[in-house]
C-alpha atoms as a PDB file:
ATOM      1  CA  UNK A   1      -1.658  55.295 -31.621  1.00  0.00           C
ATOM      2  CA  UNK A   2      -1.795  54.580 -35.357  1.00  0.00           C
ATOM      3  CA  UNK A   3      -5.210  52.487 -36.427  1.00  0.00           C
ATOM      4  CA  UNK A   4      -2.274  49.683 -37.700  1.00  0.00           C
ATOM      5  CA  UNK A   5      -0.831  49.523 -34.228  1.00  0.00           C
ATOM      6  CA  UNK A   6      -5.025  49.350 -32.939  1.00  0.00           C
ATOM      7  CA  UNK A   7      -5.653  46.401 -35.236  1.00  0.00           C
ATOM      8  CA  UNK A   8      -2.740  44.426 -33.985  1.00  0.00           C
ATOM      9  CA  UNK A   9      -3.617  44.931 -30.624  1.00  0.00           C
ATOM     10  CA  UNK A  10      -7.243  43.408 -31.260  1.00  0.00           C
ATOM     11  CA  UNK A  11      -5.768  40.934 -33.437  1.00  0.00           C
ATOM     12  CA  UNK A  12      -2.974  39.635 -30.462  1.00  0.00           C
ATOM     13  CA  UNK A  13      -6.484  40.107 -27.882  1.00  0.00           C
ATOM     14  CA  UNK A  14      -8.379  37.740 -30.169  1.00  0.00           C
ATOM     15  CA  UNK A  15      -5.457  34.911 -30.476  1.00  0.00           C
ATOM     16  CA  UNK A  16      -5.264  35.009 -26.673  1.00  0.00           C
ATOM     17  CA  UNK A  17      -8.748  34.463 -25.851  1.00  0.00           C
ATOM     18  CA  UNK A  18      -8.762  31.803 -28.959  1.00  0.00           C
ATOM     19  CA  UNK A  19      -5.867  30.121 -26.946  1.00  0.00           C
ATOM     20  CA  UNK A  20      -7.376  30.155 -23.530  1.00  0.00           C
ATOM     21  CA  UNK A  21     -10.986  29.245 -24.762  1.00  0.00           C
ATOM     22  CA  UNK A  22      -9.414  26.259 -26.758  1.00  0.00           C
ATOM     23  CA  UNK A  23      -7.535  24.717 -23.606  1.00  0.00           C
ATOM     24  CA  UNK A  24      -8.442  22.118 -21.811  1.00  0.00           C
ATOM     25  CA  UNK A  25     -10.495  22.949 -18.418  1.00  0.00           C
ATOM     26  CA  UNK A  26      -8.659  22.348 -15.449  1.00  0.00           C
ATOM     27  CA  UNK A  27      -9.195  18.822 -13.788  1.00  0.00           C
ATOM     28  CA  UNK A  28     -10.839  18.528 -10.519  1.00  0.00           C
ATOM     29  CA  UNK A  29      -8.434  17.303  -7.209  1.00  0.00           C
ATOM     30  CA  UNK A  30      -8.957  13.572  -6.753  1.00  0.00           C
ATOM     31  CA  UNK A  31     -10.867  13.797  -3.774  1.00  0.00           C
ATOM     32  CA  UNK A  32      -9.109  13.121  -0.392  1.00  0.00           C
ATOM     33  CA  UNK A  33     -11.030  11.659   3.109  1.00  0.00           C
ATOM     34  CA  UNK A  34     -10.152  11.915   6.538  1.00  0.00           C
ATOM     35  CA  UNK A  35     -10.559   9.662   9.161  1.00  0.00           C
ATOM     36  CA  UNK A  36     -11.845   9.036  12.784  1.00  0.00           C
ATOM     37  CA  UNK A  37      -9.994   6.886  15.349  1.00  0.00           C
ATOM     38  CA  UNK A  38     -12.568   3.925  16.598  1.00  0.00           C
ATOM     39  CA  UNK A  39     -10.332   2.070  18.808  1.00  0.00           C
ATOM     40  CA  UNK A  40      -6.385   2.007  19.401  1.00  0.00           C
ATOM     41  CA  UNK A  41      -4.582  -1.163  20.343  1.00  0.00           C
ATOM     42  CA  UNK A  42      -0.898  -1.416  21.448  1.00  0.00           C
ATOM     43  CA  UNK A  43       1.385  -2.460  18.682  1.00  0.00           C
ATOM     44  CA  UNK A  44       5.151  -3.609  19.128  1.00  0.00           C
ATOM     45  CA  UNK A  45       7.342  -0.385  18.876  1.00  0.00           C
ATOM     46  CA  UNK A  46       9.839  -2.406  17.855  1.00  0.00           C
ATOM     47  CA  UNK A  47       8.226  -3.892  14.478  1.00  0.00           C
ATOM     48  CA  UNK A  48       9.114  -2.252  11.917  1.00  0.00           C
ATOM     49  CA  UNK A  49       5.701  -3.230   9.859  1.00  0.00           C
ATOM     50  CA  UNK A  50       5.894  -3.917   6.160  1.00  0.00           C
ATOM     51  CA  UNK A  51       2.540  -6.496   6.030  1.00  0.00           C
ATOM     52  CA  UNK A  52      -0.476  -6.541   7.667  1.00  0.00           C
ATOM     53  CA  UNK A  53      -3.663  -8.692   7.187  1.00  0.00           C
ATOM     54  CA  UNK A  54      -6.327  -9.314   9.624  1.00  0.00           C
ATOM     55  CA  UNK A  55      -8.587 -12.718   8.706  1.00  0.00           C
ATOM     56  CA  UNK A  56     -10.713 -14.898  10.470  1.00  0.00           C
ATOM     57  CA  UNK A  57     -10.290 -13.246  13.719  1.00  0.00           C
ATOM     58  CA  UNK A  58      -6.658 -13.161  13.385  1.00  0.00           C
ATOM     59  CA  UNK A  59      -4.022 -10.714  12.585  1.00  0.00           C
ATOM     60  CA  UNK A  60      -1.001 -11.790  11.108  1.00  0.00           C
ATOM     61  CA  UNK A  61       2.039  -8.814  10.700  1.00  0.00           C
ATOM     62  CA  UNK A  62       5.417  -9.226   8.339  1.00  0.00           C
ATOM     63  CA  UNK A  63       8.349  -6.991   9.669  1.00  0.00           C
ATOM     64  CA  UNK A  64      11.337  -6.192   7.835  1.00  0.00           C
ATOM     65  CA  UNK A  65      14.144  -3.770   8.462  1.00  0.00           C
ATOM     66  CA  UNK A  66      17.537  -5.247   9.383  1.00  0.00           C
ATOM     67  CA  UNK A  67      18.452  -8.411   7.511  1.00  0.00           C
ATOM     68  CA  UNK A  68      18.155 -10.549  10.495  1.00  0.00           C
ATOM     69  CA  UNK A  69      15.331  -9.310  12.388  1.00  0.00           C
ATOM     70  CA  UNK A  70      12.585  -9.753   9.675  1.00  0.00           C
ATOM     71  CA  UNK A  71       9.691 -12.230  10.875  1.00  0.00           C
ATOM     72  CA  UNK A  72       6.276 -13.411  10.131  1.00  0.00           C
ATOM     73  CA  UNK A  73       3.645 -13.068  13.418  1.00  0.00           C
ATOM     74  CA  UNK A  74       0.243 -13.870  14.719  1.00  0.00           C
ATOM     75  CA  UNK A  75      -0.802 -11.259  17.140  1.00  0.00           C
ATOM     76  CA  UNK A  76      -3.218 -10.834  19.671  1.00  0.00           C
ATOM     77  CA  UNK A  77      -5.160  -7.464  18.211  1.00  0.00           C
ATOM     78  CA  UNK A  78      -6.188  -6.717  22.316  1.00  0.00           C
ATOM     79  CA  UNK A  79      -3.048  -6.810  23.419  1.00  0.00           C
ATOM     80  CA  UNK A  80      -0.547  -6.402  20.854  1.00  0.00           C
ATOM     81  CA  UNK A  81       1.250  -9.874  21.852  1.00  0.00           C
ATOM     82  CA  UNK A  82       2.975 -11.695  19.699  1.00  0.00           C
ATOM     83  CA  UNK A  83       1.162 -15.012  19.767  1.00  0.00           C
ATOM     84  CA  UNK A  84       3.255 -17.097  17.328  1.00  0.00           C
ATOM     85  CA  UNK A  85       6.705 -16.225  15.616  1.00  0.00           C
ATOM     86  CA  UNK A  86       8.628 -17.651  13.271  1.00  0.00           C
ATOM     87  CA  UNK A  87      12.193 -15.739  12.052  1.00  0.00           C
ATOM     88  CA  UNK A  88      13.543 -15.390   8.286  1.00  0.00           C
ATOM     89  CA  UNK A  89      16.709 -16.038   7.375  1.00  0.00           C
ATOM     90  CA  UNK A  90      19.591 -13.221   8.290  1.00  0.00           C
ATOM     91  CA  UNK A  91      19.887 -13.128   4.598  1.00  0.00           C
ATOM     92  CA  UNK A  92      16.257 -12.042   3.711  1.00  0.00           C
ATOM     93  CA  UNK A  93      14.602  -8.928   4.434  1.00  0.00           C
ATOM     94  CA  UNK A  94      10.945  -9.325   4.804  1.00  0.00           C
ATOM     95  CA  UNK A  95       8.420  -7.438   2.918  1.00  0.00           C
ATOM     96  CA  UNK A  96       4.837  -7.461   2.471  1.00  0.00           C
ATOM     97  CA  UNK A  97       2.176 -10.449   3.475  1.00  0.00           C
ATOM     98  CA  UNK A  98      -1.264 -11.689   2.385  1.00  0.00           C
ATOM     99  CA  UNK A  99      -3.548 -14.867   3.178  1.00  0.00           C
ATOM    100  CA  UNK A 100      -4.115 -16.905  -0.111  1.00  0.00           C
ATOM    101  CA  UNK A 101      -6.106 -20.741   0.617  1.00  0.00           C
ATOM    102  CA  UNK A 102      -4.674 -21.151   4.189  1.00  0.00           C
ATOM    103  CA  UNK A 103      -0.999 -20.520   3.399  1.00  0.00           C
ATOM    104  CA  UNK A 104       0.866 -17.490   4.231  1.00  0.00           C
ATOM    105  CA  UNK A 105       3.119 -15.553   1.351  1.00  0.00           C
ATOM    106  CA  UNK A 106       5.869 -13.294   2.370  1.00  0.00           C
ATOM    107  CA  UNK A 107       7.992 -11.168  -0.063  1.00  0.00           C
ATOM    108  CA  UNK A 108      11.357 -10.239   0.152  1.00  0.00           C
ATOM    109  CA  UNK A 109      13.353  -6.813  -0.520  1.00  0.00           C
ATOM    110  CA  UNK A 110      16.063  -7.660  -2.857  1.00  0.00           C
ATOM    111  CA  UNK A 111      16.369 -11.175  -3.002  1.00  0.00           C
ATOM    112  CA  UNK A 112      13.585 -11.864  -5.758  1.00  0.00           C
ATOM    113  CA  UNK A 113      12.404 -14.997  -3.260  1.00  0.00           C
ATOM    114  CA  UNK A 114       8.813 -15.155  -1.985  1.00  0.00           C
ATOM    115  CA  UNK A 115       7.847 -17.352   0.942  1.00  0.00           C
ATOM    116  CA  UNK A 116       4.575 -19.615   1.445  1.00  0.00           C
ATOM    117  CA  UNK A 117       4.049 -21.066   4.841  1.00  0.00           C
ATOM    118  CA  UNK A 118       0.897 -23.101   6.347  1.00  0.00           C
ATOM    119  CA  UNK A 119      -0.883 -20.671   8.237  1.00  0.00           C
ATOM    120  CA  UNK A 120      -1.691 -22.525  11.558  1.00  0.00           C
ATOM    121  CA  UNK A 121       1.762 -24.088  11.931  1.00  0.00           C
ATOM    122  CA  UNK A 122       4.062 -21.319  10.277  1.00  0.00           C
ATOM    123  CA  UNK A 123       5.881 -24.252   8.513  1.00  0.00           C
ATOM    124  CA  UNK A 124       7.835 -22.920   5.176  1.00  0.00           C
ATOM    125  CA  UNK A 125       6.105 -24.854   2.686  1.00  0.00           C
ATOM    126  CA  UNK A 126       7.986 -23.895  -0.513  1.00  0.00           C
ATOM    127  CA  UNK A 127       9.585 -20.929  -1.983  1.00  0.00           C
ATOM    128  CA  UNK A 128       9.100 -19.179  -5.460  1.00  0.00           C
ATOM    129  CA  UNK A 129      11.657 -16.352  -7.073  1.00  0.00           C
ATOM    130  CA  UNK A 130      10.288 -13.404  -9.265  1.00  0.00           C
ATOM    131  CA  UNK A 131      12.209 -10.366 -10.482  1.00  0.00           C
ATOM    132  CA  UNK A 132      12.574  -6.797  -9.122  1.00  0.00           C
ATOM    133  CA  UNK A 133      12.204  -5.526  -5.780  1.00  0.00           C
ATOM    134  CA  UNK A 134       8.956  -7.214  -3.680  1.00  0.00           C
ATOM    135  CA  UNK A 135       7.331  -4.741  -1.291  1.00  0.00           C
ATOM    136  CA  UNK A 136       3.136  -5.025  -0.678  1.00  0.00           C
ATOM    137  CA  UNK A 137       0.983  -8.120  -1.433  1.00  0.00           C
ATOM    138  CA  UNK A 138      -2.540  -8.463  -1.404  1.00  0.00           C
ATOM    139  CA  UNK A 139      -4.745 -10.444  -3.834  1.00  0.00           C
ATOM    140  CA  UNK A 140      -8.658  -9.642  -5.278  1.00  0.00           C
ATOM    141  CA  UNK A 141      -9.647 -13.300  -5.086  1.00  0.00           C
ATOM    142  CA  UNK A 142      -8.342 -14.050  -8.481  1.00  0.00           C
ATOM    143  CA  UNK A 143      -4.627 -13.206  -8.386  1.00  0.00           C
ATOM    144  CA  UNK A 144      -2.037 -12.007  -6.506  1.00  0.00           C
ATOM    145  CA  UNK A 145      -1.166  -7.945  -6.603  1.00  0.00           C
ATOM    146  CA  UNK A 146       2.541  -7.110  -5.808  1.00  0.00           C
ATOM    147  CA  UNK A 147       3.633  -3.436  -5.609  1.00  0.00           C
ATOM    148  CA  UNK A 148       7.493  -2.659  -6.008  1.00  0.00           C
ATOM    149  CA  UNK A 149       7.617   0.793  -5.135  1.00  0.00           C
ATOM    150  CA  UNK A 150       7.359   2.139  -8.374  1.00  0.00           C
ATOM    151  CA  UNK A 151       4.149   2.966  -9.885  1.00  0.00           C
ATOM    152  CA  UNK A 152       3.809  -0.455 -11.343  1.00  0.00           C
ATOM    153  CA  UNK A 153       1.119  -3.267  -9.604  1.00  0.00           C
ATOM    154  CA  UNK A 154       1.926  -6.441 -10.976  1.00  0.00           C
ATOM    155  CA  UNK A 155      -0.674  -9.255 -10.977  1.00  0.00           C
ATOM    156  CA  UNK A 156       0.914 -12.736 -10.714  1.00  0.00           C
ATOM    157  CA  UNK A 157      -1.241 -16.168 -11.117  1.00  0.00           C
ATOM    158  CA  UNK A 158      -1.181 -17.737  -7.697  1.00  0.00           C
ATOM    159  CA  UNK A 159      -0.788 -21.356  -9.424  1.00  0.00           C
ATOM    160  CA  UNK A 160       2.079 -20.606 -11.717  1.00  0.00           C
ATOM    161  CA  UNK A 161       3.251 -17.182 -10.105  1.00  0.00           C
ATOM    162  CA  UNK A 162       4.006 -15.362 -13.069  1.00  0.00           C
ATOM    163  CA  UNK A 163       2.884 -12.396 -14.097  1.00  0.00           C
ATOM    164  CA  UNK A 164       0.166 -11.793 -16.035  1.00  0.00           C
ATOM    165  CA  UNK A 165      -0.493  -8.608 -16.324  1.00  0.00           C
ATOM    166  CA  UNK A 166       0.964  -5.161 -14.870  1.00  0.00           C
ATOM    167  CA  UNK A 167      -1.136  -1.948 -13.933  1.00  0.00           C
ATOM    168  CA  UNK A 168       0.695   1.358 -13.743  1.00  0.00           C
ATOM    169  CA  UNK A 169      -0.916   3.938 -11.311  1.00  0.00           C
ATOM    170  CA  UNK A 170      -1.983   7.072 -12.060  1.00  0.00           C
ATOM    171  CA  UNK A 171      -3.613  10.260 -10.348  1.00  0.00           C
ATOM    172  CA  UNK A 172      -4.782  12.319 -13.076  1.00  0.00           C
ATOM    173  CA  UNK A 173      -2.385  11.232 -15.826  1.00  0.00           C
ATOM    174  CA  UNK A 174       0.508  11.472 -13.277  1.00  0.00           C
ATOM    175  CA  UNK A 175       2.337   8.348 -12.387  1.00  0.00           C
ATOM    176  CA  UNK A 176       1.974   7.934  -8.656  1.00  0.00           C
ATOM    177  CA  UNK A 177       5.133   6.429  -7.308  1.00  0.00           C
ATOM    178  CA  UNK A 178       6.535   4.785  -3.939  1.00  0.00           C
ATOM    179  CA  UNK A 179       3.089   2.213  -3.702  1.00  0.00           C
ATOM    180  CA  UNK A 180       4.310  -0.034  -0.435  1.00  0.00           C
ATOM    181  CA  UNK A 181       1.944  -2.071   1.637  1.00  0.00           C
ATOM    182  CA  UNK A 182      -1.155  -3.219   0.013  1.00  0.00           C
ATOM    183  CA  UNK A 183      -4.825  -4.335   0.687  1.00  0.00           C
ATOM    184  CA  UNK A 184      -7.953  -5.353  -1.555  1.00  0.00           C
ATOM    185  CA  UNK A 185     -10.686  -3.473  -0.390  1.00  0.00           C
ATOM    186  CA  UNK A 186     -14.408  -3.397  -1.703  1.00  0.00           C
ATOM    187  CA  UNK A 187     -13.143  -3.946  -5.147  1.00  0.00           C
ATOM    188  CA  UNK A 188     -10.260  -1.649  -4.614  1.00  0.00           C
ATOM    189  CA  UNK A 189      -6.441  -1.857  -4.358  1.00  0.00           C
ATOM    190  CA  UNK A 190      -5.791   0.100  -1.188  1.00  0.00           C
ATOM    191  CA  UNK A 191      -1.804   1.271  -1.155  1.00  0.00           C
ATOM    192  CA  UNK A 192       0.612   3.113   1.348  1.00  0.00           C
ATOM    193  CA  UNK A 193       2.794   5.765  -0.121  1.00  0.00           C
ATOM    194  CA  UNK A 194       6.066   5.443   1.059  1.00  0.00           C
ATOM    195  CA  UNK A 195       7.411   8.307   3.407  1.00  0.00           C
ATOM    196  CA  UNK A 196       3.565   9.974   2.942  1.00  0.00           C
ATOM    197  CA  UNK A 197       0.312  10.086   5.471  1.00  0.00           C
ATOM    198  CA  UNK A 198      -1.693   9.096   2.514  1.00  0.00           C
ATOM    199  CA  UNK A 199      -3.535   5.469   1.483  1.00  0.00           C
ATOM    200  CA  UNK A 200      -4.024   5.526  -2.525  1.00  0.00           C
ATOM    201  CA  UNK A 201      -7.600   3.658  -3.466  1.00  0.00           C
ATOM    202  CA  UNK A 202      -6.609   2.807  -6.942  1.00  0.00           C
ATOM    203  CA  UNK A 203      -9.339   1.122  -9.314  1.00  0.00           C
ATOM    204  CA  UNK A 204      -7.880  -2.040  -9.855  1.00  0.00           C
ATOM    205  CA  UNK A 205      -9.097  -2.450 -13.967  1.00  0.00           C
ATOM    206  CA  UNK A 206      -8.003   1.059 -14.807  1.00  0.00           C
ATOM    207  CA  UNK A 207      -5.396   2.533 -12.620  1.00  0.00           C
ATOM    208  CA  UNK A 208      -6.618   5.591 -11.890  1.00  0.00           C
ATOM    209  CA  UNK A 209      -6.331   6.618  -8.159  1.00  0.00           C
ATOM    210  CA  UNK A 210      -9.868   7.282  -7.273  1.00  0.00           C
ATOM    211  CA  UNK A 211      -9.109   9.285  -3.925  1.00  0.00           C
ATOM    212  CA  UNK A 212      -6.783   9.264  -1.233  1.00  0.00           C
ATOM    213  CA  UNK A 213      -6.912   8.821   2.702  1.00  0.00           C
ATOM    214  CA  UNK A 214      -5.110  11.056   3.955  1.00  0.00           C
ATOM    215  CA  UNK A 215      -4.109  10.021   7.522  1.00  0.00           C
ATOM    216  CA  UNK A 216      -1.810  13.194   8.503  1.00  0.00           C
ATOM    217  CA  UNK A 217      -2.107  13.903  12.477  1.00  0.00           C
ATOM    218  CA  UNK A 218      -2.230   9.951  13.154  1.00  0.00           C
ATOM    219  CA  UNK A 219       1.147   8.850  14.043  1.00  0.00           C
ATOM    220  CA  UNK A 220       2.455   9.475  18.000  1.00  0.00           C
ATOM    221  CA  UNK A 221       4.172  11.682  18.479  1.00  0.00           C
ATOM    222  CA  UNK A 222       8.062  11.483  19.323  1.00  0.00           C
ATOM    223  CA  UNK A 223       8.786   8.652  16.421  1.00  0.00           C
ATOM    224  CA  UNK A 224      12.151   8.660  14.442  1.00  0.00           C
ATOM    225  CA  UNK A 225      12.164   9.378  10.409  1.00  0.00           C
ATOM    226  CA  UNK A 226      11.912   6.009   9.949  1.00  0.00           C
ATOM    227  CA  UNK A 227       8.262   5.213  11.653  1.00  0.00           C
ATOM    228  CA  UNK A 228       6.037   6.051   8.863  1.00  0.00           C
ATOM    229  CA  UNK A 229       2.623   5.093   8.027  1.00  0.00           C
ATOM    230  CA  UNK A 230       2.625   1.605   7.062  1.00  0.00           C
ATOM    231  CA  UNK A 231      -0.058  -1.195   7.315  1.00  0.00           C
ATOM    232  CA  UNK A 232      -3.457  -1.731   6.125  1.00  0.00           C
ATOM    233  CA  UNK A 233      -5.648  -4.742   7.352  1.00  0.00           C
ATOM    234  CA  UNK A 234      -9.570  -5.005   6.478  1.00  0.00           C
ATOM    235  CA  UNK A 235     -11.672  -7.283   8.680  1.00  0.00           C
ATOM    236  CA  UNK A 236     -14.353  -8.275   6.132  1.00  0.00           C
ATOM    237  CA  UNK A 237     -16.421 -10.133   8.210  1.00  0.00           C
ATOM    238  CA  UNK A 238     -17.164  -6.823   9.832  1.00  0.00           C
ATOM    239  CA  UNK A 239     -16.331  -3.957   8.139  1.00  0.00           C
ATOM    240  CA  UNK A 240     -13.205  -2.731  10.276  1.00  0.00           C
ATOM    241  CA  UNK A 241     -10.417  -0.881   8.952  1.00  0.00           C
ATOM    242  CA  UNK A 242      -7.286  -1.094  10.672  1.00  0.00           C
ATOM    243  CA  UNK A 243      -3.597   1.116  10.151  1.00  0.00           C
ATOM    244  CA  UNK A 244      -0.270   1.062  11.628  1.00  0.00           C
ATOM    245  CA  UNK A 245       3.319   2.082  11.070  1.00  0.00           C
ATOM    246  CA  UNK A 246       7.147   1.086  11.210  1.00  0.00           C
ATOM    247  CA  UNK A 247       7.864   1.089  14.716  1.00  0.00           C
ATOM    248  CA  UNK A 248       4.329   2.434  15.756  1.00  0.00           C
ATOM    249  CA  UNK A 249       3.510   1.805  19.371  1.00  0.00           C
ATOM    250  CA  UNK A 250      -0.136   2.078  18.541  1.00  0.00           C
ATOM    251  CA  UNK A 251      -2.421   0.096  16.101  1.00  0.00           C
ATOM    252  CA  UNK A 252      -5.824   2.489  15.411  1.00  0.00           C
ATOM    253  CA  UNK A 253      -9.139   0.936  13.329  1.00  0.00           C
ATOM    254  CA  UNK A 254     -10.291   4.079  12.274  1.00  0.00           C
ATOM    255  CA  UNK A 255     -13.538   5.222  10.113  1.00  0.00           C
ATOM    256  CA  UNK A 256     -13.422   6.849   6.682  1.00  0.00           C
ATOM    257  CA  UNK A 257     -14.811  10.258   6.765  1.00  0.00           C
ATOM    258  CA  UNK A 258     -15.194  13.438   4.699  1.00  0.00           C
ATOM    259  CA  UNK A 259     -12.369  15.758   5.331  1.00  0.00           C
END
């Protein structure tokens, strides 16, 4: 080998190293927890879930599917009863539910209408229209937070109900799609991923997904495609976490744990 063909070789060697010394490092894995089952409560196999809250004692579940079989519920957590019922519209396809100053708001699928309702009586109060697709709703005390199943949180004034801002998700610079059912957690924005054992803890101010619960192994077994995980309810008042699914016989509070 000539001393040319020697030089170029150290030369090439040098750029390479040059190259891989100047990249950037590679980024840690967002973290990801497991969980432990606490308790397990039945649940209506025939709800297929798409809000959950738990407040005051009380849990309260939206359910959506076929356009005439979406409702709003109070349910007996014990038992899994359905304590108090009230039926939407055959033209509405319920969505996702939160708790804001003792009324109830339910989204809708397609139909850009949201529903308020007093929460004792289930009485439909008024109704308000907003654009794109409504799936989760939750709210951080200040506003509203809608997820459409994109990787876009949009935070609407509860007076007004417009948006006023919108938060795109992201897991290391990646957009993190599908965000469903929602729930305000300890200063985070806790969201299923559609079709996906995993609950996305998203920092509310920046975006960024700070971990993930990842809840594979927790659905029963013998559920169709359709019964994924889907429903998140916090019991502030005492710390309990609760999660459920479309057409889950079982409702679990479960404990955050390293994996």
């Amino acid at each position: 080998m000539t001393d040319r063909w020697i030089l170029r070789l150290v030369l090439a060697g040098l750029y390479l190293f040059a190259v891989a010394a100047s990249a950037d490092p590679p980024r840690p894995e967002t973290p990801r927890f497991g969980y432990r089952i606490l308790a397990s409560y039945p649940h209506d196999p025939s709800a297929f879930t798409q809000g959950l809250i738990y407040v005051d004692g009380q849990l309260f579940e939206g359910t959506g599917h076929y356009y005439g079989q979406s409702s709003l519920r109070r349910v007996d957590l014990e038992t899994g009863q359905i304590e108090q019922e009230t039926r939407l519209s055959p033209r509405l396809f319920g969505e996702g539910i939160t708790l804001w100053r003792n009324r109830l708001i339910q989204l809708t699928w397609r139909e850009h209408l949201a529903i308020v309702y007093d929460r004792d009586s289930f009485a439909r109060l008024e109704t308000f229209r907003y654009e794109g697709e409504g799936w989760g709703l939750t709210h951080d005390a200040r506003h509203w937070i809608m997820s459409d199943g994109t990787q876009v949180l949009r935070f609407l004034d509860p007076e007004s109900h417009q948006v006023v801002r919108r938060l795109t998700v992201l897991d290391q610079g990646r957009p993190v799609r599908d965000l469903n059912e929602l729930e305000y957690i300890q200063g985070e924005v806790w969201a299923n991923l559609w079709k996906r054992d995993l609950i996305a803890r998203i920092d509310p101010e920046t975006g960024a997904v700070r971990s993930y619960l990842d809840l594979s192994g927790l659905a029963p077994d013998g559920l169709s495609r359709e019964a994924v995980l889907n429903g998140i309810a916090y019991d502030a008042a005492n710390g309990r976490l609760f999660v459920t699914g479309k057409y889950w016989p079982r409702l679990y509070q479960i404990e955050v744990v390293p994996r």
